[in-house]
Tab-separated table of C-alpha atoms in Angstrom:
chain	number	residue	atom	x	y	z
A	764	MET	CA	6.861	11.374	14.870
A	765	GLY	CA	6.181	10.015	18.390
A	766	LEU	CA	3.605	7.353	19.332
A	767	GLU	CA	0.848	9.962	19.218
A	768	GLY	CA	0.888	9.547	15.420
A	769	GLY	CA	-1.526	12.116	13.786
A	770	ASN	CA	-3.654	12.824	16.837
A	771	LYS	CA	-3.634	16.511	17.315
A	772	VAL	CA	-4.559	17.979	20.708
A	773	VAL	CA	-5.790	21.663	20.677
A	774	SER	CA	-4.712	23.200	23.792
A	775	GLY	CA	-5.091	26.800	25.106
A	776	ASN	CA	-5.482	28.569	28.526
A	777	PRO	CA	-9.167	29.383	28.900
A	778	ASP	CA	-8.111	32.297	31.066
A	779	ASP	CA	-6.428	33.892	28.000
A	780	ARG	CA	-9.732	34.231	26.182
A	781	SER	CA	-12.238	36.666	27.125
A	782	PRO	CA	-15.694	35.257	26.069
A	783	SER	CA	-18.212	37.957	24.721
A	784	PRO	CA	-21.224	38.387	26.863
A	785	PRO	CA	-24.304	36.528	26.030
A	786	PRO	CA	-27.300	38.315	24.108
A	787	PRO	CA	-29.853	39.765	26.555
A	788	GLU	CA	-32.280	37.117	25.869
A	789	PHE	CA	-30.272	34.451	27.165
A	790	SER	CA	-29.439	36.308	30.339
A	791	LEU	CA	-30.184	34.369	33.497
A	792	HIS	CA	-31.285	37.632	34.950
A	793	HIS	CA	-33.567	38.655	32.073
A	794	PRO	CA	-36.982	39.646	33.575
A	795	ASN	CA	-38.746	37.525	31.376
A	796	HIS	CA	-36.716	34.395	31.619
A	797	GLN	CA	-38.800	31.507	33.178
A	798	LEU	CA	-36.385	28.527	32.794
A	799	PHE	CA	-34.721	28.937	36.070
A	800	LYS	CA	-37.819	29.877	37.933
A	801	GLN	CA	-38.703	26.083	37.800
A	802	THR	CA	-38.249	23.597	40.290
A	803	PRO	CA	-35.021	22.012	41.353
A	804	LYS	CA	-36.231	18.862	39.273
A	805	MET	CA	-35.675	20.894	36.109
A	806	LEU	CA	-32.203	21.636	37.245
A	807	ILE	CA	-31.497	18.006	37.602
A	808	ILE	CA	-32.811	17.181	34.246
A	809	ILE	CA	-30.538	19.904	32.701
A	810	ALA	CA	-27.441	18.561	34.477
A	811	MET	CA	-28.127	14.920	33.473
A	812	VAL	CA	-28.396	16.054	29.663
A	813	ALA	CA	-25.111	18.003	29.878
A	814	LEU	CA	-23.441	15.060	31.476
A	815	SER	CA	-24.651	12.712	28.754
A	816	CYS	CA	-23.431	15.112	26.115
A	817	LEU	CA	-20.103	15.129	27.764
A	818	ILE	CA	-19.693	11.354	27.843
A	819	LEU	CA	-20.703	10.922	24.211
A	820	TYR	CA	-18.198	13.555	23.194
A	821	HIS	CA	-15.477	11.539	25.062
A	822	SER	CA	-16.512	8.179	23.693
A	823	SER	CA	-16.077	9.359	20.113
A	824	ILE	CA	-12.480	10.065	20.640
A	825	THR	CA	-10.005	7.152	19.409
A	826	PHE	CA	-6.549	6.597	20.404
A	827	PRO	CA	-3.665	4.702	18.557
A	828	PHE	CA	-4.051	1.668	20.683
A	829	SER	CA	-7.833	1.350	20.915
A	830	GLY	CA	-9.578	-1.699	19.474
A	831	ASP	CA	-11.932	0.365	17.614
A	832	TYR	CA	-9.303	2.459	15.894
A	833	ASN	CA	-10.448	3.446	12.413
A	834	SER	CA	-7.314	4.932	10.866
A	835	PHE	CA	-8.405	6.098	7.472
A	836	ALA	CA	-12.202	7.202	8.403
A	837	ALA	CA	-11.151	10.835	7.846
A	838	GLY	CA	-8.793	10.188	5.005
A	839	THR	CA	-9.160	11.652	1.516
A	840	LEU	CA	-10.068	8.329	-0.116
A	841	ARG	CA	-13.114	7.453	1.999
A	842	ALA	CA	-12.988	3.990	0.824
A	843	ASP	CA	-15.729	3.015	3.403
A	844	SER	CA	-18.291	4.845	1.427
A	845	ASP	CA	-16.948	3.749	-1.944
A	846	ASP	CA	-19.496	1.101	-3.403
A	847	LYS	CA	-17.605	0.269	-6.469
A	848	LEU	CA	-14.508	-0.513	-4.527
A	849	LYS	CA	-16.332	-2.738	-2.234
A	850	ILE	CA	-17.884	-4.685	-5.021
A	851	ILE	CA	-14.411	-5.013	-7.002
A	852	LEU	CA	-12.907	-6.170	-3.637
A	853	LYS	CA	-15.726	-8.676	-2.988
A	854	ASN	CA	-15.570	-10.009	-6.545
A	855	ALA	CA	-11.842	-10.526	-6.471
A	856	ALA	CA	-11.443	-11.768	-2.918
A	857	MET	CA	-10.315	-15.425	-2.136
A	858	SER	CA	-12.266	-17.429	0.409
A	859	ASN	CA	-10.180	-15.893	3.322
A	860	ASN	CA	-10.998	-12.361	2.129
A	861	THR	CA	-7.507	-11.739	0.482
A	862	VAL	CA	-7.059	-9.954	-2.706
A	863	ILE	CA	-3.826	-9.291	-4.958
A	864	ILE	CA	-3.480	-5.700	-5.798
A	865	THR	CA	-1.315	-3.703	-8.034
A	866	THR	CA	-1.150	-0.119	-9.095
A	867	LEU	CA	-0.555	1.294	-12.611
A	868	ASN	CA	-0.497	4.450	-14.579
A	869	ASP	CA	-0.584	5.330	-18.232
A	870	ALA	CA	3.048	4.989	-18.804
A	871	TRP	CA	3.141	1.395	-17.435
A	872	ALA	CA	-0.198	0.480	-19.012
A	873	GLU	CA	0.659	1.162	-22.713
A	874	PRO	CA	0.761	-1.730	-25.158
A	875	ASN	CA	3.961	-3.901	-24.850
A	876	SER	CA	4.775	-2.153	-21.424
A	877	VAL	CA	4.951	-3.416	-17.900
A	878	PHE	CA	1.272	-4.190	-17.582
A	879	ASP	CA	1.285	-6.736	-20.477
A	880	LEU	CA	4.352	-8.345	-18.962
A	881	LEU	CA	2.800	-8.741	-15.572
A	882	LEU	CA	-0.417	-10.384	-16.971
A	883	GLU	CA	1.742	-12.527	-19.107
A	884	SER	CA	3.690	-13.821	-16.087
A	885	PHE	CA	0.471	-15.009	-14.435
A	886	ARG	CA	-0.380	-17.023	-17.597
A	887	VAL	CA	3.117	-18.627	-18.066
A	888	GLY	CA	3.730	-19.120	-14.398
A	889	ASN	CA	3.623	-22.531	-12.690
A	890	GLN	CA	-0.234	-22.596	-11.761
A	891	THR	CA	-0.429	-18.807	-11.401
A	892	LYS	CA	-3.119	-18.098	-13.965
A	893	ARG	CA	-5.731	-18.810	-11.349
A	894	PHE	CA	-4.570	-15.928	-9.522
A	895	LEU	CA	-5.608	-13.413	-12.151
A	896	ARG	CA	-9.297	-13.637	-10.947
A	897	HIS	CA	-8.101	-12.289	-7.623
A	898	LEU	CA	-6.045	-9.565	-8.924
A	899	VAL	CA	-7.340	-5.971	-8.556
A	900	VAL	CA	-5.540	-3.351	-10.759
A	901	VAL	CA	-5.694	0.229	-9.311
A	902	THR	CA	-5.138	2.610	-11.932
A	903	LEU	CA	-3.889	6.240	-11.205
A	904	ASP	CA	-5.283	7.892	-14.285
A	905	GLN	CA	-7.947	7.655	-16.694
A	906	LYS	CA	-5.855	6.336	-19.559
A	907	ALA	CA	-4.450	3.675	-17.770
A	908	TYR	CA	-8.091	2.728	-16.524
A	909	GLY	CA	-9.295	2.700	-20.165
A	910	ARG	CA	-6.550	0.218	-21.065
A	911	CYS	CA	-7.131	-1.941	-17.975
A	912	VAL	CA	-10.690	-2.575	-18.732
A	913	LYS	CA	-9.859	-3.812	-22.019
A	914	LEU	CA	-7.702	-6.483	-20.583
A	915	HIS	CA	-8.873	-7.303	-17.127
A	916	PRO	CA	-12.212	-7.588	-15.261
A	917	ASN	CA	-11.037	-6.072	-11.728
A	918	CYS	CA	-10.008	-2.372	-12.473
A	919	TYR	CA	-10.397	0.358	-10.050
A	920	ASN	CA	-9.587	3.970	-10.897
A	921	LEU	CA	-8.128	6.007	-7.843
A	922	ASN	CA	-9.064	9.659	-8.332
A	923	THR	CA	-6.346	12.089	-7.013
A	924	ASN	CA	-7.565	15.675	-7.398
A	925	GLY	CA	-4.950	17.973	-8.696
A	926	THR	CA	-2.331	15.466	-9.562
A	927	ASP	CA	-1.493	13.830	-12.832
A	928	PHE	CA	-0.085	10.432	-12.567
A	929	SER	CA	-0.348	9.462	-16.133
A	930	GLU	CA	3.463	9.843	-16.931
A	931	GLU	CA	6.251	7.838	-15.676
A	932	ALA	CA	7.519	9.532	-12.677
A	933	TYR	CA	11.302	9.824	-12.256
A	934	TYR	CA	12.632	7.951	-9.095
A	935	MET	CA	12.361	10.193	-5.916
A	936	ALA	CA	10.911	13.074	-7.991
A	937	PRO	CA	8.013	14.803	-6.195
A	938	ASP	CA	5.340	13.108	-8.475
A	939	TYR	CA	6.959	9.753	-7.520
A	940	LEU	CA	6.759	10.490	-3.838
A	941	LYS	CA	3.119	11.517	-4.049
A	942	MET	CA	2.365	8.327	-5.999
A	943	MET	CA	3.907	6.050	-3.392
A	944	TRP	CA	2.340	7.768	-0.483
A	945	ARG	CA	-1.056	7.791	-2.257
A	946	ARG	CA	-0.594	3.944	-2.614
A	947	ILE	CA	0.071	3.568	1.142
A	948	GLU	CA	-3.072	5.540	1.947
A	949	PHE	CA	-5.114	3.319	-0.363
A	950	LEU	CA	-3.799	0.220	0.891
A	951	GLY	CA	-4.749	1.349	4.552
A	952	SER	CA	-8.139	1.806	3.390
A	953	VAL	CA	-8.366	-1.653	1.988
A	954	LEU	CA	-7.446	-3.035	5.280
A	955	ASP	CA	-10.046	-0.810	6.818
A	956	LEU	CA	-12.674	-2.598	4.747
A	957	GLY	CA	-11.499	-6.038	6.182
A	958	TYR	CA	-9.513	-7.318	3.156
A	959	SER	CA	-5.940	-8.753	3.514
A	960	PHE	CA	-3.895	-8.325	0.530
A	961	VAL	CA	-0.721	-9.322	-1.448
A	962	PHE	CA	0.575	-5.996	-2.918
A	963	THR	CA	2.742	-6.532	-6.084
A	964	ASP	CA	4.419	-3.892	-8.066
A	965	ALA	CA	3.586	-4.261	-11.885
A	966	ASP	CA	7.301	-4.906	-12.610
A	967	ILE	CA	7.277	-8.174	-10.524
A	968	MET	CA	6.791	-11.350	-12.395
A	969	TRP	CA	4.843	-14.265	-11.046
A	970	PHE	CA	6.155	-17.641	-11.428
A	971	ARG	CA	4.767	-19.673	-8.540
A	972	ASP	CA	2.199	-19.644	-5.786
A	973	PRO	CA	3.757	-17.466	-3.121
A	974	PHE	CA	1.205	-18.315	-0.378
A	975	SER	CA	3.067	-21.420	0.702
A	976	LYS	CA	6.228	-19.466	1.591
A	977	PHE	CA	4.535	-16.854	3.787
A	978	ASP	CA	4.696	-17.158	7.605
A	979	LYS	CA	1.165	-18.213	8.868
A	980	ASP	CA	1.655	-16.142	12.194
A	981	ALA	CA	2.870	-12.851	10.856
A	982	ASP	CA	0.830	-9.752	10.291
A	983	PHE	CA	2.825	-8.001	7.901
A	984	GLN	CA	5.442	-9.645	5.265
A	985	ILE	CA	7.548	-7.807	2.955
A	986	ALA	CA	10.180	-8.527	0.251
A	987	CYS	CA	13.753	-7.516	0.261
A	988	ASP	CA	16.245	-5.764	-1.868
A	989	TYR	CA	18.806	-7.799	0.180
A	990	PHE	CA	18.055	-10.543	2.678
A	991	ASN	CA	20.468	-11.788	5.230
A	992	GLY	CA	19.040	-15.134	5.940
A	993	ASN	CA	16.880	-14.250	8.959
A	994	PRO	CA	13.284	-13.489	8.365
A	995	SER	CA	12.935	-11.798	11.872
A	996	ASP	CA	15.890	-9.502	11.514
A	997	PHE	CA	14.934	-5.789	11.245
A	998	LYS	CA	18.230	-5.220	9.544
A	999	ASN	CA	17.023	-6.801	6.351
A	1000	LEU	CA	16.768	-4.147	3.611
A	1001	PRO	CA	13.024	-4.159	2.591
A	1002	ASN	CA	11.368	-3.509	-0.578
A	1003	GLY	CA	7.776	-2.150	-0.448
A	1004	GLY	CA	6.969	-3.459	-3.950
A	1005	PHE	CA	5.773	-6.851	-2.640
A	1006	LYS	CA	4.155	-7.481	0.784
A	1007	TYR	CA	1.540	-9.698	2.224
A	1008	VAL	CA	-0.483	-7.798	4.942
A	1009	LYS	CA	-3.385	-9.338	6.952
A	1010	SER	CA	-6.329	-7.079	7.807
A	1011	ASN	CA	-6.492	-6.692	11.596
A	1012	ASN	CA	-6.410	-3.967	14.194
A	1013	LYS	CA	-2.561	-4.089	14.330
A	1014	THR	CA	-1.985	-3.582	10.706
A	1015	ILE	CA	-4.712	-0.826	10.331
A	1016	GLN	CA	-3.037	1.048	13.205
A	1017	PHE	CA	0.502	0.412	11.564
A	1018	TYR	CA	-0.667	1.793	8.057
A	1019	LYS	CA	-1.980	4.998	9.625
A	1020	PHE	CA	1.251	5.322	11.617
A	1021	TRP	CA	3.364	4.653	8.377
A	1022	TYR	CA	1.154	7.211	6.384
A	1023	ASP	CA	1.531	9.862	9.133
A	1024	SER	CA	5.264	9.496	9.266
A	1025	ARG	CA	5.557	11.083	5.847
A	1026	LEU	CA	5.170	14.278	7.805
A	1027	THR	CA	7.996	13.476	10.113
A	1028	TYR	CA	10.363	12.586	7.131
A	1029	PRO	CA	9.339	14.861	4.418
A	1030	GLY	CA	10.785	14.250	0.932
A	1031	VAL	CA	11.479	10.599	1.824
A	1032	ASN	CA	9.748	7.796	0.037
A	1033	GLU	CA	7.559	5.212	1.845
A	1034	GLN	CA	10.194	2.469	1.693
A	1035	ASP	CA	12.853	4.583	3.304
A	1036	VAL	CA	10.347	5.843	5.884
A	1037	PHE	CA	9.589	2.097	6.760
A	1038	ASN	CA	13.166	1.518	7.224
A	1039	LYS	CA	13.292	4.279	9.932
A	1040	ILE	CA	10.036	3.404	11.642
A	1041	LYS	CA	10.391	-0.253	11.953
A	1042	PHE	CA	12.726	0.266	14.764
A	1043	ASN	CA	10.070	2.642	16.413
A	1044	PRO	CA	8.641	1.531	19.858
A	1045	PHE	CA	5.241	1.773	18.135
A	1046	ILE	CA	5.843	-1.588	16.544
A	1047	GLU	CA	6.274	-3.484	19.809
A	1048	ASN	CA	3.618	-1.747	21.595
A	1049	VAL	CA	1.075	-2.549	18.919
A	1050	GLY	CA	2.169	-6.219	18.709
A	1051	LEU	CA	2.727	-6.108	14.904
A	1052	ARG	CA	4.569	-9.353	13.690
A	1053	ILE	CA	6.849	-8.330	10.773
A	1054	ARG	CA	8.644	-10.868	8.583
A	1055	PHE	CA	11.176	-10.413	5.824
A	1056	LEU	CA	10.653	-12.677	2.803
A	1057	ASP	CA	13.636	-14.798	1.531
A	1058	THR	CA	15.055	-13.518	-1.789
A	1059	GLY	CA	15.669	-17.118	-2.686
A	1060	TYR	CA	11.830	-17.340	-3.375
A	1061	PHE	CA	10.911	-13.571	-3.697
A	1062	GLY	CA	14.012	-12.444	-5.726
A	1063	GLY	CA	14.949	-9.392	-7.891
A	1064	PHE	CA	17.680	-7.740	-9.937
A	1065	CYS	CA	19.056	-6.558	-6.508
A	1066	GLN	CA	19.567	-10.071	-5.148
A	1067	ALA	CA	18.430	-12.723	-7.753
A	1068	SER	CA	16.678	-16.022	-6.671
A	1069	LYS	CA	19.349	-18.416	-7.868
A	1070	TYR	CA	17.239	-21.361	-8.738
A	1071	LEU	CA	14.323	-21.159	-11.231
A	1072	ASN	CA	12.994	-24.358	-9.625
A	1073	LYS	CA	12.250	-22.443	-6.405
A	1074	VAL	CA	11.497	-18.938	-7.462
A	1075	CYS	CA	7.981	-17.522	-6.819
A	1076	THR	CA	8.280	-14.027	-7.902
A	1077	MET	CA	11.126	-11.797	-9.574
A	1078	HIS	CA	11.292	-7.998	-9.252
A	1079	ALA	CA	12.920	-5.459	-11.807
A	1080	ASN	CA	14.143	-3.633	-8.472
A	1081	CYS	CA	17.712	-1.924	-8.541
A	1082	CYS	CA	16.623	-0.594	-11.941
A	1083	VAL	CA	15.396	3.051	-13.217
A	1084	GLY	CA	13.896	3.927	-16.524
A	1085	LEU	CA	10.754	2.244	-18.076
A	1086	GLU	CA	12.649	1.074	-21.213
A	1087	ASN	CA	15.171	-0.774	-19.095
A	1088	LYS	CA	12.687	-2.358	-17.189
A	1089	VAL	CA	10.556	-3.475	-20.142
A	1090	HIS	CA	13.583	-4.713	-22.124
A	1091	ASP	CA	14.913	-6.795	-19.016
A	1092	LEU	CA	11.589	-8.109	-17.964
A	1093	GLY	CA	10.900	-9.359	-21.421
A	1094	ILE	CA	14.083	-11.429	-21.426
A	1095	MET	CA	13.228	-12.581	-17.869
A	1096	LEU	CA	10.104	-14.076	-19.317
A	1097	GLY	CA	12.208	-15.662	-22.166
A	1098	ASP	CA	14.478	-17.182	-19.560
A	1099	TRP	CA	11.472	-18.520	-17.848
A	1100	ARG	CA	9.966	-20.048	-20.941
A	1101	LYS	CA	13.219	-21.942	-21.795
A	1102	TYR	CA	13.282	-23.378	-18.325
A	1103	LYS	CA	9.725	-24.766	-18.732
A	1104	GLU	CA	10.572	-26.077	-22.235
A	1105	SER	CA	13.580	-27.798	-20.783
A	1106	LEU	CA	11.473	-29.472	-18.132
A	1107	ALA	CA	9.032	-30.516	-20.819
A	1108	ASN	CA	11.841	-31.989	-22.790
A	1109	GLN	CA	13.411	-33.634	-19.553
A	1110	THR	CA	16.860	-31.898	-20.324
A	1111	THR	CA	17.366	-30.295	-16.961
A	1112	ARG	CA	18.841	-33.344	-15.150
A	1113	GLY	CA	21.281	-31.846	-12.639
A	1114	SER	CA	20.352	-28.408	-13.658
A	1115	VAL	CA	17.734	-25.821	-12.269
A	1116	GLY	CA	18.095	-23.114	-15.006
A	1117	SER	CA	19.615	-19.675	-14.637
A	1118	TRP	CA	18.684	-16.004	-15.322
A	1119	THR	CA	20.326	-13.948	-18.052
A	1120	VAL	CA	19.218	-10.638	-16.405
A	1121	PRO	CA	19.844	-8.009	-15.497
A	1122	GLN	CA	21.096	-6.452	-18.654
A	1123	LEU	CA	19.941	-2.800	-19.374
A	1124	CYS	CA	19.002	-2.477	-15.770
A	1125	ARG	CA	22.601	-3.049	-14.664
A	1126	GLY	CA	24.074	0.467	-13.944
A	1127	SER	CA	20.901	2.153	-14.965
A	1128	PHE	CA	21.161	4.617	-11.942
A	1129	ASP	CA	24.311	5.781	-13.318
A	1130	ARG	CA	23.425	6.486	-16.985
A	1131	PRO	CA	21.807	9.710	-18.050
A	1132	ARG	CA	18.014	9.604	-18.967
A	1133	VAL	CA	16.734	11.106	-22.050
A	1134	ALA	CA	13.354	12.557	-22.297
A	1135	LYS	CA	11.051	10.755	-24.757
A	1136	LYS	CA	8.494	12.388	-27.014
A	1137	LYS	CA	4.956	10.852	-27.140
A	1138	ASP	CA	2.300	12.264	-29.580
A	1139	GLY	CA	4.040	15.465	-30.015
A	1140	GLN	CA	4.172	16.078	-26.225
A	1141	GLY	CA	7.079	15.904	-23.947
A	1142	ARG	CA	7.149	13.090	-21.676
A	1143	LYS	CA	9.165	11.801	-18.845
A	1144	SER	CA	10.951	8.472	-19.583
């Protein structure tokens, strides 16, 4: 997709179309027609009205680099008219209009699954419990929403007509791709409403305040599977599961461009599309300042944060399979608790702790996946 993004221009040669003749009552030569028997003053008024309509028409057209660009005004979410979402965002927002957002479906919301582990990480992290009041949980099906409201005050159910996101979606399966692109569309709408956000996958554990590690001058900051040491280098391999995005015209335009790029790269997930479009001239033209987050602070199973005394978040990336993730995330939280206990007992002199994960997640891409039964029904696992 070029810089024109999603703008479609309807073209055609007027000479190729033969207009039908007007009805007799509108003929200028009709014997009873009185309009054009009036004075030239009437003709001037008619011309002025026509010119005004033409000006209004052209003023309603927005372009990718327009300051008034409203990227998701015509989207399926219509977040600008969703009063419930506005209320939830307002209640959850920090003083600078920033919220923390995660998405959840039934498979990840079940008891003792990923959602419980995420909430627990906020509670046992170093001064991270306060962030729970700013966390907005976006559920993708009614079952997940029902569980969310029992555990958390800021739950929003994102309806998607004709698609059931309740089951775990295999990595890169059609349902998985729909879920990821639906997420991009929703986050763009949040930006449109004037809210900056930290997006966090539910399989990311929070251990410290991440805001002190963000670049204050960047518009868009994203975690990495693999970080090469240079936060400005576009050759870093990003992971869309964790990002900090400020709401401004540049990011709003970028999210529209990103979402529209799914049509240019069909069958590709949003993270891989980002890896393609991050080199697009659109980024420089719009002035978007992108930074890549250091895995020393924002680590994961791909490239772990080495030191528990520095880590802010840890992601169960480079891992497929819900059971594998839940198993290793539980061990990760255990590693963190042991580290905190050792600090309290002052037994970490000269030591900074270490992770004992990944375990089941290691090699999970290479192992066959077995379908799991739930309530007598077949279910993806």
